């Protein structure tokens, strides 16, 4: 089978590798679509995602959809359309018993955080544990289902804020995760404003239901105007904007990842307004709700802007890096 392997920074190649055989409790999938995430871009361009360095060839990709190829248990028929929860949870810890996505020692598809690395989905075939598989409803196309993982990230973040129906919600940063946050908040009944520094992302946010957009390179966000802010850019200046724009007693949920080093942020509004500032990391089981939302909201598929073959990986990564041109970029296998 063909697999895309990131071997080091700026070096990705398609290799022929053996088709894997599922063991007990496992399922083999025929992958059809794989989304390119920010972590995949870090692995390709830098050879590392934060502290997680590529030390052996890494197959990227944790956003995927496809069909069952072989289930030795016989539970899932060949051809069944599916997506995948990409996490294997680690060791329980006191105080976070009900948050297995925070347990240490887990793994995530397409990640160099483990040794050996946890290989991802950018291959023709993929072996996953049976409990990672999510069967798609009949009215959810396999192509749209590739958005289930990033939409689950957004739903998890939105859940941290609580019920947003009828509230004014600001989404800072309208890249792929920001777009999913817009879609999730709109579906939850919020009035959504989206920010970015480029026109392309703002146009896509409007297409997904944002009632207003702000180009923060040219216009300031009104202070104290939003009950909830979903900060999706991971840029320190945007965090300061989020804390300034949230209303007193409001909630900011940090969704965008930041570098693991000190960065300047204005915390004065956080203190004076008694803001709740919460982190959101991946998700627990929100992928099930993401599948349901994708099935009943076909318009979310508009976030998918480009498809590439894995043989065109260099162009695919460059396109995904260009947020003016692209929303969610996927490999079509």
Short mmCIF file of C-alpha atoms in Angstrom, two decimals:
data_model
loop_
_atom_site.label_atom_id
_atom_site.label_comp_id
_atom_site.label_asym_id
_atom_site.label_seq_id
_atom_site.Cartn_x
_atom_site.Cartn_y
_atom_site.Cartn_z
CA UNK A 1 0.00 0.00 0.00
CA UNK A 2 1.00 3.67 -0.37
CA UNK A 3 1.86 5.67 2.74
CA UNK A 4 2.92 9.30 3.08
CA UNK A 5 5.94 9.56 5.38
CA UNK A 6 7.40 12.74 6.86
CA UNK A 7 11.07 11.88 7.24
CA UNK A 8 12.37 15.24 8.46
CA UNK A 9 11.67 18.93 8.01
CA UNK A 10 10.58 19.69 4.42
CA UNK A 11 10.95 16.07 3.40
CA UNK A 12 7.85 13.95 2.76
CA UNK A 13 7.67 10.97 0.43
CA UNK A 14 5.17 8.33 -0.60
CA UNK A 15 6.49 4.83 0.08
CA UNK A 16 5.23 1.33 -0.59
CA UNK A 17 4.74 -0.50 2.69
CA UNK A 18 3.09 -3.77 3.64
CA UNK A 19 -0.67 -3.82 4.18
CA UNK A 20 -1.15 -4.23 7.96
CA UNK A 21 -3.13 -7.10 9.45
CA UNK A 22 -5.63 -6.40 12.25
CA UNK A 23 -5.21 -8.21 15.55
CA UNK A 24 -7.77 -9.05 18.18
CA UNK A 25 -10.05 -6.11 18.88
CA UNK A 26 -8.81 -4.20 15.84
CA UNK A 27 -10.31 -3.15 12.51
CA UNK A 28 -8.62 -2.40 9.20
CA UNK A 29 -9.94 0.64 7.36
CA UNK A 30 -9.61 1.72 3.75
CA UNK A 31 -8.89 5.42 4.20
CA UNK A 32 -10.58 7.83 1.78
CA UNK A 33 -9.96 11.32 3.22
CA UNK A 34 -7.38 12.74 5.63
CA UNK A 35 -7.46 16.35 6.85
CA UNK A 36 -4.28 18.39 7.25
CA UNK A 37 -4.07 19.89 10.74
CA UNK A 38 -1.74 22.47 12.23
CA UNK A 39 0.28 19.75 13.92
CA UNK A 40 0.86 18.08 10.53
CA UNK A 41 2.18 21.38 9.19
CA UNK A 42 4.58 21.68 12.12
CA UNK A 43 5.89 18.16 11.53
CA UNK A 44 6.39 18.85 7.82
CA UNK A 45 7.89 22.32 8.00
CA UNK A 46 9.85 22.04 11.25
CA UNK A 47 10.36 18.32 11.76
CA UNK A 48 8.70 18.71 15.15
CA UNK A 49 5.46 19.75 16.79
CA UNK A 50 6.61 21.64 19.84
CA UNK A 51 8.71 19.26 21.91
CA UNK A 52 7.69 16.24 19.80
CA UNK A 53 10.49 15.68 17.29
CA UNK A 54 10.25 13.34 14.29
CA UNK A 55 12.80 10.63 15.11
CA UNK A 56 11.55 8.04 12.63
CA UNK A 57 9.46 8.40 9.46
CA UNK A 58 6.02 9.56 10.55
CA UNK A 59 2.72 9.02 8.76
CA UNK A 60 0.73 12.21 9.53
CA UNK A 61 -3.01 12.58 9.90
CA UNK A 62 -5.54 12.23 12.70
CA UNK A 63 -8.59 13.60 10.89
CA UNK A 64 -9.97 10.87 8.66
CA UNK A 65 -12.89 9.10 7.12
CA UNK A 66 -13.22 5.99 5.02
CA UNK A 67 -14.72 2.52 5.01
CA UNK A 68 -14.21 -0.74 6.86
CA UNK A 69 -11.95 -3.08 4.93
CA UNK A 70 -11.70 -5.97 7.41
CA UNK A 71 -13.20 -6.56 10.85
CA UNK A 72 -12.08 -10.00 12.04
CA UNK A 73 -14.85 -10.01 14.67
CA UNK A 74 -17.50 -9.77 11.96
CA UNK A 75 -19.29 -6.90 13.73
CA UNK A 76 -18.63 -4.31 11.01
CA UNK A 77 -19.29 -5.30 7.41
CA UNK A 78 -16.75 -4.46 4.73
CA UNK A 79 -17.68 -1.17 3.10
CA UNK A 80 -19.25 0.36 6.23
CA UNK A 81 -18.66 4.14 6.15
CA UNK A 82 -16.80 5.38 9.25
CA UNK A 83 -14.76 8.05 10.91
CA UNK A 84 -12.37 7.54 13.84
CA UNK A 85 -11.76 8.91 17.32
CA UNK A 86 -7.96 9.25 17.02
CA UNK A 87 -7.05 8.87 20.71
CA UNK A 88 -6.01 5.92 22.80
CA UNK A 89 -6.33 7.05 26.40
CA UNK A 90 -3.60 6.60 28.98
CA UNK A 91 -3.46 5.93 32.72
CA UNK A 92 -6.23 7.25 35.02
CA UNK A 93 -5.26 9.89 37.57
CA UNK A 94 -7.04 11.01 40.71
CA UNK A 95 -9.09 14.12 40.16
CA UNK A 96 -9.47 13.62 36.40
CA UNK A 97 -11.08 10.19 36.40
CA UNK A 98 -13.82 11.43 34.05
CA UNK A 99 -11.44 13.21 31.66
CA UNK A 100 -9.45 10.43 29.99
CA UNK A 101 -8.30 12.81 27.25
CA UNK A 102 -6.14 14.39 29.98
CA UNK A 103 -4.68 11.15 31.32
CA UNK A 104 -0.93 10.76 30.85
CA UNK A 105 0.49 8.03 28.67
CA UNK A 106 -2.08 8.12 25.90
CA UNK A 107 -1.48 8.40 22.18
CA UNK A 108 -2.95 10.18 19.17
CA UNK A 109 -2.84 9.14 15.54
CA UNK A 110 -0.08 10.82 13.56
CA UNK A 111 1.95 11.94 16.56
CA UNK A 112 5.64 11.90 17.44
CA UNK A 113 4.78 12.29 21.14
CA UNK A 114 5.25 8.53 21.60
CA UNK A 115 8.10 6.17 20.88
CA UNK A 116 7.76 4.41 18.57
CA UNK A 117 5.70 7.14 16.96
CA UNK A 118 1.95 6.65 16.63
CA UNK A 119 1.49 6.42 12.88
CA UNK A 120 -1.36 8.35 11.34
CA UNK A 121 -3.95 7.99 8.63
CA UNK A 122 -2.26 9.20 5.43
CA UNK A 123 -2.06 5.64 4.10
CA UNK A 124 -4.33 3.55 1.96
CA UNK A 125 -5.07 1.25 4.91
CA UNK A 126 -5.08 1.92 8.66
CA UNK A 127 -5.42 -0.34 11.69
CA UNK A 128 -7.36 1.09 14.65
CA UNK A 129 -8.88 -0.33 17.80
CA UNK A 130 -12.51 -1.26 17.29
CA UNK A 131 -13.69 1.18 19.97
CA UNK A 132 -12.13 4.07 18.02
CA UNK A 133 -14.45 3.50 15.05
CA UNK A 134 -17.58 5.62 14.59
CA UNK A 135 -20.10 4.35 12.03
CA UNK A 136 -21.56 7.13 9.89
CA UNK A 137 -25.31 7.64 9.50
CA UNK A 138 -26.66 7.04 6.01
CA UNK A 139 -27.14 10.76 5.38
CA UNK A 140 -23.51 11.71 6.13
CA UNK A 141 -21.16 11.45 3.12
CA UNK A 142 -17.69 10.09 3.78
CA UNK A 143 -16.12 13.30 2.43
CA UNK A 144 -17.95 15.56 4.90
CA UNK A 145 -17.19 13.16 7.76
CA UNK A 146 -13.47 14.01 7.57
CA UNK A 147 -14.45 17.15 9.51
CA UNK A 148 -15.66 15.14 12.52
CA UNK A 149 -12.40 15.38 14.46
CA UNK A 150 -11.85 19.17 14.18
CA UNK A 151 -15.55 19.78 14.77
CA UNK A 152 -15.30 17.66 17.93
CA UNK A 153 -12.46 19.93 19.11
CA UNK A 154 -14.75 22.94 18.63
CA UNK A 155 -17.69 21.27 20.36
CA UNK A 156 -15.50 20.36 23.33
CA UNK A 157 -14.37 23.99 23.63
CA UNK A 158 -17.92 25.28 23.30
CA UNK A 159 -19.02 22.86 26.00
CA UNK A 160 -16.56 24.47 28.38
CA UNK A 161 -18.46 27.74 28.00
CA UNK A 162 -21.87 26.20 28.71
CA UNK A 163 -25.15 27.05 27.00
CA UNK A 164 -24.60 29.83 24.45
CA UNK A 165 -28.10 29.96 22.93
CA UNK A 166 -29.06 33.59 22.37
CA UNK A 167 -25.64 34.89 23.46
CA UNK A 168 -23.10 36.98 21.59
CA UNK A 169 -20.05 34.81 20.91
CA UNK A 170 -16.75 35.96 19.44
CA UNK A 171 -14.47 33.53 17.58
CA UNK A 172 -10.94 34.92 17.26
CA UNK A 173 -9.08 33.41 14.34
CA UNK A 174 -11.01 31.95 11.39
CA UNK A 175 -8.64 29.20 10.34
CA UNK A 176 -9.92 25.60 10.13
CA UNK A 177 -10.57 25.22 13.88
CA UNK A 178 -12.04 28.72 14.06
CA UNK A 179 -14.41 27.81 11.23
CA UNK A 180 -15.52 24.71 13.12
CA UNK A 181 -16.02 26.88 16.22
CA UNK A 182 -18.22 29.23 14.19
CA UNK A 183 -20.28 26.30 12.91
CA UNK A 184 -20.62 24.79 16.39
CA UNK A 185 -21.64 28.07 18.02
CA UNK A 186 -24.15 28.90 15.27
CA UNK A 187 -25.69 25.44 15.61
CA UNK A 188 -25.98 26.05 19.37
CA UNK A 189 -28.04 29.19 18.76
CA UNK A 190 -25.41 31.87 19.36
CA UNK A 191 -24.97 35.15 17.49
CA UNK A 192 -21.42 34.74 16.22
CA UNK A 193 -18.82 37.32 15.26
CA UNK A 194 -15.55 36.07 13.76
CA UNK A 195 -12.18 37.79 13.50
CA UNK A 196 -9.10 37.33 11.37
CA UNK A 197 -6.45 39.41 9.63
CA UNK A 198 -7.27 38.08 6.15
CA UNK A 199 -10.35 38.37 3.97
CA UNK A 200 -10.43 34.74 2.85
CA UNK A 201 -10.98 33.23 6.31
CA UNK A 202 -13.59 35.89 7.11
CA UNK A 203 -15.52 35.08 3.94
CA UNK A 204 -15.54 31.40 4.90
CA UNK A 205 -16.70 32.27 8.44
CA UNK A 206 -19.63 34.18 6.94
CA UNK A 207 -20.48 31.19 4.74
CA UNK A 208 -20.62 29.03 7.86
CA UNK A 209 -23.07 31.32 9.61
CA UNK A 210 -21.15 34.13 11.31
CA UNK A 211 -23.47 37.14 11.46
CA UNK A 212 -20.56 39.61 11.56
CA UNK A 213 -16.82 39.60 10.89
CA UNK A 214 -13.98 41.89 11.94
CA UNK A 215 -10.66 42.34 10.16
CA UNK A 216 -8.55 43.01 13.24
CA UNK A 217 -5.67 44.31 11.12
CA UNK A 218 -7.85 47.34 10.35
CA UNK A 219 -10.55 47.50 13.04
CA UNK A 220 -10.62 47.03 16.81
CA UNK A 221 -13.03 44.69 18.55
CA UNK A 222 -15.50 46.49 20.81
CA UNK A 223 -14.58 46.01 24.49
CA UNK A 224 -16.91 44.23 26.90
CA UNK A 225 -19.23 43.06 24.11
CA UNK A 226 -19.27 39.27 24.18
CA UNK A 227 -20.54 36.76 26.70
CA UNK A 228 -18.19 34.09 25.36
CA UNK A 229 -14.97 34.24 23.37
CA UNK A 230 -13.52 31.17 21.68
CA UNK A 231 -9.86 32.05 21.09
CA UNK A 232 -8.79 29.90 18.13
CA UNK A 233 -5.74 31.70 16.75
CA UNK A 234 -3.14 30.80 19.36
CA UNK A 235 -1.61 34.28 18.96
CA UNK A 236 -0.81 36.16 22.19
CA UNK A 237 -2.14 39.50 20.92
CA UNK A 238 -5.42 37.74 20.13
CA UNK A 239 -5.60 36.49 23.71
CA UNK A 240 -5.30 40.06 24.92
CA UNK A 241 -8.09 40.99 22.49
CA UNK A 242 -10.23 38.15 23.81
CA UNK A 243 -9.83 39.29 27.43
CA UNK A 244 -10.61 42.87 26.46
CA UNK A 245 -13.67 42.05 24.35
CA UNK A 246 -15.36 39.63 26.76
CA UNK A 247 -17.96 41.21 29.01
CA UNK A 248 -17.53 41.35 32.81
CA UNK A 249 -18.12 37.91 34.28
CA UNK A 250 -17.85 36.34 30.81
CA UNK A 251 -15.91 33.32 29.59
CA UNK A 252 -12.87 32.95 27.35
CA UNK A 253 -12.01 29.46 26.14
CA UNK A 254 -8.48 29.02 24.82
CA UNK A 255 -8.67 26.64 21.86
CA UNK A 256 -5.66 27.66 19.77
CA UNK A 257 -2.35 26.15 20.84
CA UNK A 258 0.56 28.38 21.80
CA UNK A 259 4.32 27.79 21.83
CA UNK A 260 5.59 26.36 25.10
CA UNK A 261 7.46 29.48 26.16
CA UNK A 262 6.64 32.82 27.84
CA UNK A 263 4.63 35.30 25.75
CA UNK A 264 3.29 38.75 26.75
CA UNK A 265 -0.45 38.88 27.45
CA UNK A 266 -2.46 41.72 29.05
CA UNK A 267 -4.15 40.11 32.06
CA UNK A 268 -5.57 43.29 33.60
CA UNK A 269 -9.08 42.71 32.10
CA UNK A 270 -8.98 39.09 33.27
CA UNK A 271 -8.66 40.32 36.84
CA UNK A 272 -10.87 43.40 36.82
CA UNK A 273 -13.77 41.70 35.04
CA UNK A 274 -13.54 38.37 36.91
CA UNK A 275 -13.32 36.54 33.60
CA UNK A 276 -13.39 32.75 33.44
CA UNK A 277 -10.39 31.79 31.28
CA UNK A 278 -10.46 28.08 30.42
CA UNK A 279 -8.29 25.77 28.39
CA UNK A 280 -9.70 23.22 25.95
CA UNK A 281 -7.53 20.29 24.84
CA UNK A 282 -8.68 17.93 22.10
CA UNK A 283 -11.94 16.28 23.23
CA UNK A 284 -13.47 13.39 25.11
CA UNK A 285 -16.49 11.92 23.27
CA UNK A 286 -17.73 14.98 21.38
CA UNK A 287 -16.90 13.28 18.09
CA UNK A 288 -20.25 11.48 18.38
CA UNK A 289 -22.07 14.83 18.49
CA UNK A 290 -19.86 16.07 15.66
CA UNK A 291 -21.03 13.18 13.47
CA UNK A 292 -24.65 14.03 14.26
CA UNK A 293 -24.14 17.74 13.56
CA UNK A 294 -22.40 17.06 10.26
CA UNK A 295 -25.23 14.78 9.19
CA UNK A 296 -27.91 17.40 9.77
CA UNK A 297 -25.89 20.43 8.62
CA UNK A 298 -24.58 19.83 5.09
CA UNK A 299 -23.34 23.42 4.82
CA UNK A 300 -20.41 22.74 7.15
CA UNK A 301 -18.80 20.92 4.23
CA UNK A 302 -18.08 24.39 2.77
CA UNK A 303 -15.06 24.48 5.09
CA UNK A 304 -13.42 21.91 2.79
CA UNK A 305 -11.68 23.93 0.09
CA UNK A 306 -8.95 21.74 -1.45
CA UNK A 307 -8.20 18.07 -2.14
CA UNK A 308 -4.83 16.60 -3.06
CA UNK A 309 -3.36 13.19 -3.73
CA UNK A 310 -0.68 12.15 -1.25
CA UNK A 311 1.78 12.26 -4.15
CA UNK A 312 1.24 16.02 -4.17
CA UNK A 313 2.02 16.41 -0.48
CA UNK A 314 4.37 19.39 -0.85
CA UNK A 315 1.69 21.38 -2.65
CA UNK A 316 -0.96 20.23 -0.19
CA UNK A 317 1.03 21.40 2.83
CA UNK A 318 1.82 24.73 1.14
CA UNK A 319 -1.86 25.26 0.37
CA UNK A 320 -2.92 24.39 3.93
CA UNK A 321 -0.35 26.85 5.24
CA UNK A 322 -1.87 29.65 3.12
CA UNK A 323 -4.97 30.57 5.10
CA UNK A 324 -5.97 33.30 2.65
CA UNK A 325 -6.46 30.63 -0.04
CA UNK A 326 -7.61 27.65 1.96
CA UNK A 327 -9.92 26.47 4.70
CA UNK A 328 -9.59 22.76 5.41
CA UNK A 329 -7.26 20.96 3.03
CA UNK A 330 -7.52 17.18 2.70
CA UNK A 331 -5.74 14.28 1.10
CA UNK A 332 -8.06 12.15 -1.03
CA UNK A 333 -6.80 8.59 -1.10
#
